[in-house]
Amino acid sequence: MSSKKSLSDVKWSVLDLAPVVEGGTVSESFKNTLDLAQHAEKWGYNRYWLAEHHNMPGIASSATSVVIGHVAGGTSKIRVGSGGIMLPNHAPLVIAEQFGTLDSLYPGRIDLGLGRAPGTDQITAQALRRDLGNMGDDFPYQLEELRTYLDPERAESPMKVRAVPGEGQDIPIWLLGSSGFSARLAGREGLPFAFASHFSPDNTIPALELYRNTFTPSEVLEKPYAMVGANVVVADTDEEAGRIATSLQQQFVNLVRGNPTKLKPPVDSMDGIWSPYEKAALDQQLRTSFIGSPETVKAKLQAFLDETQADEIIVNGQIYDHAARLRSFQLLSEIVK
């Protein structure tokens, strides 16, 4: 399907994993996150989301709500939120209170994106949840419990437990997914949907079709609103961008090997680092990665938009050098205007 949308017709946002680079510290990571958020606000990005991951040496955003507060406190206009909070890791009441607090501190700027995966390995999931009886199957019930804390009118009987802050606050809820489960749930509930196409490219189009086909208008949305993720590295030349992107490639190789590491410096060549099988696996899993000069990336992003018909695109930039990361997001903001 060909889209009439141009890159300037959709909104652009930032997905930050607060990368901890080799030779760097978590404190530096958070300083860089805030610096990128402040620049993203200046460059016209719509929202800045942080992701919940655990037991990952290269990802510092595990206490996601805390980092959201750090970013919202250092910016003034850009929306700040979670991409996402992994709800099965938490009691819904706690999330209602945390985001009620954030929304009270930064009114009208906080997004609550929710996922049903653990955001980590099974052993860490058990440490987070104390038992593995909940593997996301009751996510719809958790979602309803959370929404009822925020809006007690959804309850069938008077609430004996109240979320303070949280109750009565209009905090936008998004559902995140990398498969069809949350797509169908978001459609049924009439909620905005964000798909993790940046690491699950094969499921992107089926999930978006499922979301749009099952969408029921709600008090939140009259029509579907879909955001898709992309890995983007923009530099002055294709060669420079390709070299910068080897940090992302190394990160995925180590993840596939079950040995997550800090974000490594770029290398001149991945030959000798990955096996032919790993290269093929990464080429497939990172297919929604747009790497190159502004001209190259602009053409690739337009093709991606034509294919997905997305309303918004959220960009992850796993880049070792902070200055290069800023440069990538600045160049991207210029080519999508």
CSV table of C-alpha atoms in Angstrom, one decimal, residues 6-218:
chain,number,residue,atom,x,y,z
A,6,SER,CA,5.2,12.3,4.0
A,7,LEU,CA,7.7,12.2,6.9
A,8,SER,CA,6.6,15.7,8.0
A,9,ASP,CA,3.0,14.5,8.3
A,10,VAL,CA,3.7,12.2,11.3
A,11,LYS,CA,5.0,12.9,14.8
A,12,TRP,CA,8.5,11.8,15.8
A,13,SER,CA,9.6,10.8,19.3
A,14,VAL,CA,12.6,9.4,21.1
A,15,LEU,CA,12.9,6.0,22.9
A,16,ASP,CA,15.8,6.0,25.3
A,17,LEU,CA,17.2,2.9,27.1
A,18,ALA,CA,19.6,5.2,29.0
A,19,PRO,CA,22.6,3.3,27.6
A,20,VAL,CA,25.6,2.7,29.9
A,21,VAL,CA,28.7,2.7,27.7
A,22,GLU,CA,31.9,0.7,28.2
A,23,GLY,CA,34.1,2.9,30.3
A,24,GLY,CA,31.2,5.0,31.4
A,25,THR,CA,29.1,5.2,34.6
A,26,VAL,CA,25.3,5.1,35.3
A,27,SER,CA,25.6,8.7,36.6
A,28,GLU,CA,27.0,9.8,33.2
A,29,SER,CA,24.2,7.8,31.5
A,30,PHE,CA,21.5,9.8,33.3
A,31,LYS,CA,23.3,13.1,32.5
A,32,ASN,CA,23.4,12.1,28.8
A,33,THR,CA,19.7,11.1,28.9
A,34,LEU,CA,18.7,14.5,30.2
A,35,ASP,CA,20.9,16.3,27.7
A,36,LEU,CA,19.4,14.4,24.8
A,37,ALA,CA,15.9,15.1,26.1
A,38,GLN,CA,16.6,18.8,26.3
A,39,HIS,CA,17.9,18.8,22.8
A,40,ALA,CA,15.0,16.6,21.6
A,41,GLU,CA,12.6,19.2,23.0
A,42,LYS,CA,14.4,22.0,21.2
A,43,TRP,CA,14.4,20.0,17.9
A,44,GLY,CA,10.7,19.5,18.0
A,45,TYR,CA,10.3,15.8,19.1
A,46,ASN,CA,6.9,15.0,20.4
A,47,ARG,CA,7.6,12.7,23.3
A,48,TYR,CA,10.6,11.1,25.2
A,49,TRP,CA,10.0,7.6,26.5
A,50,LEU,CA,12.2,5.4,28.7
A,51,ALA,CA,12.1,1.6,28.8
A,52,GLU,CA,12.0,-0.8,31.8
A,53,HIS,CA,14.7,-3.5,31.5
A,54,HIS,CA,16.4,-5.4,34.3
A,55,ASN,CA,19.7,-7.2,34.8
A,56,MET,CA,21.2,-5.5,31.8
A,57,PRO,CA,24.6,-3.9,32.4
A,58,GLY,CA,24.1,-1.5,29.4
A,59,ILE,CA,20.7,-0.2,30.3
A,60,ALA,CA,20.2,2.2,33.2
A,61,SER,CA,16.4,2.9,33.0
A,62,SER,CA,15.3,0.0,35.3
A,63,ALA,CA,13.7,2.4,37.8
A,64,THR,CA,11.7,3.9,35.0
A,65,SER,CA,9.4,6.1,36.9
A,66,VAL,CA,12.3,7.8,38.7
A,67,VAL,CA,14.1,8.5,35.4
A,68,ILE,CA,10.9,9.9,33.9
A,69,GLY,CA,10.8,12.4,36.8
A,70,HIS,CA,14.4,13.3,36.2
A,71,VAL,CA,13.8,14.0,32.5
A,72,ALA,CA,10.4,15.8,33.0
A,73,GLY,CA,12.0,18.0,35.7
A,74,GLY,CA,14.8,19.1,33.3
A,75,THR,CA,12.5,19.8,30.4
A,76,SER,CA,9.4,22.0,30.0
A,77,LYS,CA,7.2,21.0,27.0
A,78,ILE,CA,8.1,17.6,25.6
A,79,ARG,CA,5.9,14.7,26.7
A,80,VAL,CA,7.8,12.2,28.9
A,81,GLY,CA,6.7,8.6,29.6
A,82,SER,CA,7.4,4.9,29.7
A,83,GLY,CA,8.0,2.8,26.7
A,84,GLY,CA,7.2,0.9,28.7
A,85,ILE,CA,6.4,-0.1,32.2
A,86,MET,CA,6.2,-3.9,32.3
A,87,LEU,CA,3.0,-4.1,34.3
A,88,PRO,CA,3.3,-7.8,35.4
A,89,ASN,CA,6.4,-6.7,37.4
A,90,HIS,CA,4.4,-4.4,39.5
A,91,ALA,CA,1.2,-4.0,41.6
A,92,PRO,CA,-1.2,-1.9,39.6
A,93,LEU,CA,-1.8,0.3,42.6
A,94,VAL,CA,1.9,1.2,42.8
A,95,ILE,CA,2.0,2.3,39.1
A,96,ALA,CA,-1.2,4.3,39.6
A,97,GLU,CA,0.5,6.1,42.5
A,98,GLN,CA,3.8,6.6,40.8
A,99,PHE,CA,2.3,8.0,37.6
A,100,GLY,CA,-0.3,10.0,39.6
A,101,THR,CA,2.7,11.6,41.3
A,102,LEU,CA,4.5,12.3,38.0
A,103,ASP,CA,1.3,13.8,36.5
A,104,SER,CA,0.8,16.0,39.6
A,105,LEU,CA,4.4,17.2,39.3
A,106,TYR,CA,4.3,17.7,35.5
A,107,PRO,CA,0.6,18.1,34.6
A,108,GLY,CA,-0.4,17.2,31.0
A,109,ARG,CA,3.1,15.9,30.0
A,110,ILE,CA,3.2,12.3,31.3
A,111,ASP,CA,2.5,9.2,29.2
A,112,LEU,CA,2.0,5.7,30.7
A,113,GLY,CA,3.0,3.1,28.2
A,114,LEU,CA,2.4,-0.5,29.4
A,115,GLY,CA,3.9,-3.8,28.3
A,116,ARG,CA,3.2,-7.4,29.4
A,117,ALA,CA,6.7,-8.9,29.0
A,118,PRO,CA,9.1,-9.1,31.9
A,119,GLY,CA,11.8,-7.0,30.2
A,120,THR,CA,14.4,-9.4,31.4
A,121,ASP,CA,15.4,-13.0,31.8
A,122,GLN,CA,13.3,-15.6,33.7
A,123,ILE,CA,15.5,-15.7,36.8
A,124,THR,CA,15.4,-11.9,37.2
A,125,ALA,CA,11.6,-12.0,36.5
A,126,GLN,CA,11.3,-14.3,39.5
A,127,ALA,CA,13.4,-11.9,41.6
A,128,LEU,CA,11.1,-9.1,40.6
A,129,ARG,CA,7.8,-10.9,41.0
A,130,ARG,CA,8.7,-13.4,43.7
A,131,ASP,CA,6.8,-16.1,41.8
A,132,LEU,CA,6.3,-16.9,38.1
A,133,GLY,CA,2.5,-17.5,38.4
A,134,ASN,CA,1.9,-14.3,36.5
A,135,MET,CA,3.6,-14.5,33.1
A,136,GLY,CA,1.5,-11.8,31.5
A,137,ASP,CA,-1.6,-13.9,30.9
A,138,ASP,CA,-3.7,-11.8,33.3
A,139,PHE,CA,-2.4,-8.5,31.8
A,140,PRO,CA,-5.9,-7.5,30.7
A,141,TYR,CA,-7.1,-7.8,34.3
A,142,GLN,CA,-4.1,-5.9,35.6
A,143,LEU,CA,-4.8,-3.2,33.1
A,144,GLU,CA,-8.4,-2.9,34.2
A,145,GLU,CA,-7.3,-2.7,37.8
A,146,LEU,CA,-4.9,0.1,37.0
A,147,ARG,CA,-7.4,2.0,35.0
A,148,THR,CA,-10.0,1.7,37.8
A,149,TYR,CA,-7.6,3.2,40.3
A,150,LEU,CA,-7.2,6.2,38.0
A,151,ASP,CA,-11.0,6.3,37.3
A,152,PRO,CA,-13.1,4.8,40.1
A,153,GLU,CA,-16.2,5.2,38.0
A,154,ARG,CA,-15.1,2.1,36.2
A,155,ALA,CA,-15.6,0.0,39.4
A,156,GLU,CA,-18.7,-2.1,39.9
A,157,SER,CA,-18.7,-1.2,43.6
A,158,PRO,CA,-17.2,1.6,45.8
A,159,MET,CA,-13.4,1.4,45.9
A,160,LYS,CA,-12.0,0.4,49.3
A,161,VAL,CA,-8.4,1.1,48.1
A,162,ARG,CA,-7.7,4.4,46.5
A,163,ALA,CA,-4.7,5.6,44.6
A,164,VAL,CA,-3.5,8.9,46.0
A,165,PRO,CA,-2.1,10.5,43.9
A,166,GLY,CA,-3.6,9.0,40.8
A,167,GLU,CA,-7.4,8.9,41.4
A,168,GLY,CA,-9.3,11.2,39.0
A,169,GLN,CA,-6.2,12.0,36.9
A,170,ASP,CA,-6.3,11.8,33.2
A,171,ILE,CA,-3.0,10.0,32.4
A,172,PRO,CA,-2.8,8.8,28.8
A,173,ILE,CA,-2.4,5.0,28.7
A,174,TRP,CA,-0.7,3.3,25.8
A,175,LEU,CA,-0.4,-0.4,25.2
A,176,LEU,CA,3.0,-1.7,23.9
A,177,GLY,CA,3.6,-5.0,22.1
A,178,SER,CA,5.8,-7.1,19.9
A,179,SER,CA,3.1,-9.6,19.0
A,180,GLY,CA,-0.7,-9.7,18.4
A,181,PHE,CA,-1.8,-9.9,22.1
A,182,SER,CA,-1.5,-6.2,23.0
A,183,ALA,CA,-2.6,-5.2,19.5
A,184,ARG,CA,-5.9,-6.9,19.9
A,185,LEU,CA,-6.3,-5.6,23.5
A,186,ALA,CA,-5.5,-2.1,22.5
A,187,GLY,CA,-8.0,-2.3,19.6
A,188,ARG,CA,-10.7,-3.7,21.8
A,189,GLU,CA,-10.2,-1.1,24.5
A,190,GLY,CA,-9.8,1.8,22.1
A,191,LEU,CA,-6.4,2.8,23.3
A,192,PRO,CA,-3.3,4.0,21.4
A,193,PHE,CA,-0.9,1.2,20.4
A,194,ALA,CA,2.9,1.3,20.1
A,195,PHE,CA,4.6,-1.6,18.3
A,196,ALA,CA,8.2,-2.7,18.9
A,197,SER,CA,9.1,-3.0,15.3
A,198,HIS,CA,12.7,-2.0,16.1
A,199,PHE,CA,13.3,-5.5,17.4
A,200,SER,CA,10.2,-7.5,16.1
A,201,PRO,CA,10.0,-6.5,12.4
A,202,ASP,CA,8.3,-9.6,11.2
A,203,ASN,CA,5.2,-9.0,13.3
A,204,THR,CA,4.8,-5.3,12.6
A,205,ILE,CA,2.3,-5.4,9.7
A,206,PRO,CA,0.2,-8.3,11.1
A,207,ALA,CA,0.0,-6.5,14.5
A,208,LEU,CA,-0.9,-3.2,13.0
A,209,GLU,CA,-3.6,-4.8,10.9
A,210,LEU,CA,-5.0,-6.6,13.9
A,211,TYR,CA,-5.1,-3.4,15.9
A,212,ARG,CA,-6.8,-1.4,13.2
A,213,ASN,CA,-9.3,-4.2,12.4
A,214,THR,CA,-10.3,-4.8,16.0
A,215,PHE,CA,-10.4,-1.1,17.0
A,216,THR,CA,-13.5,0.1,18.9
A,217,PRO,CA,-13.9,3.8,19.4
A,218,SER,CA,-13.7,4.9,23.1
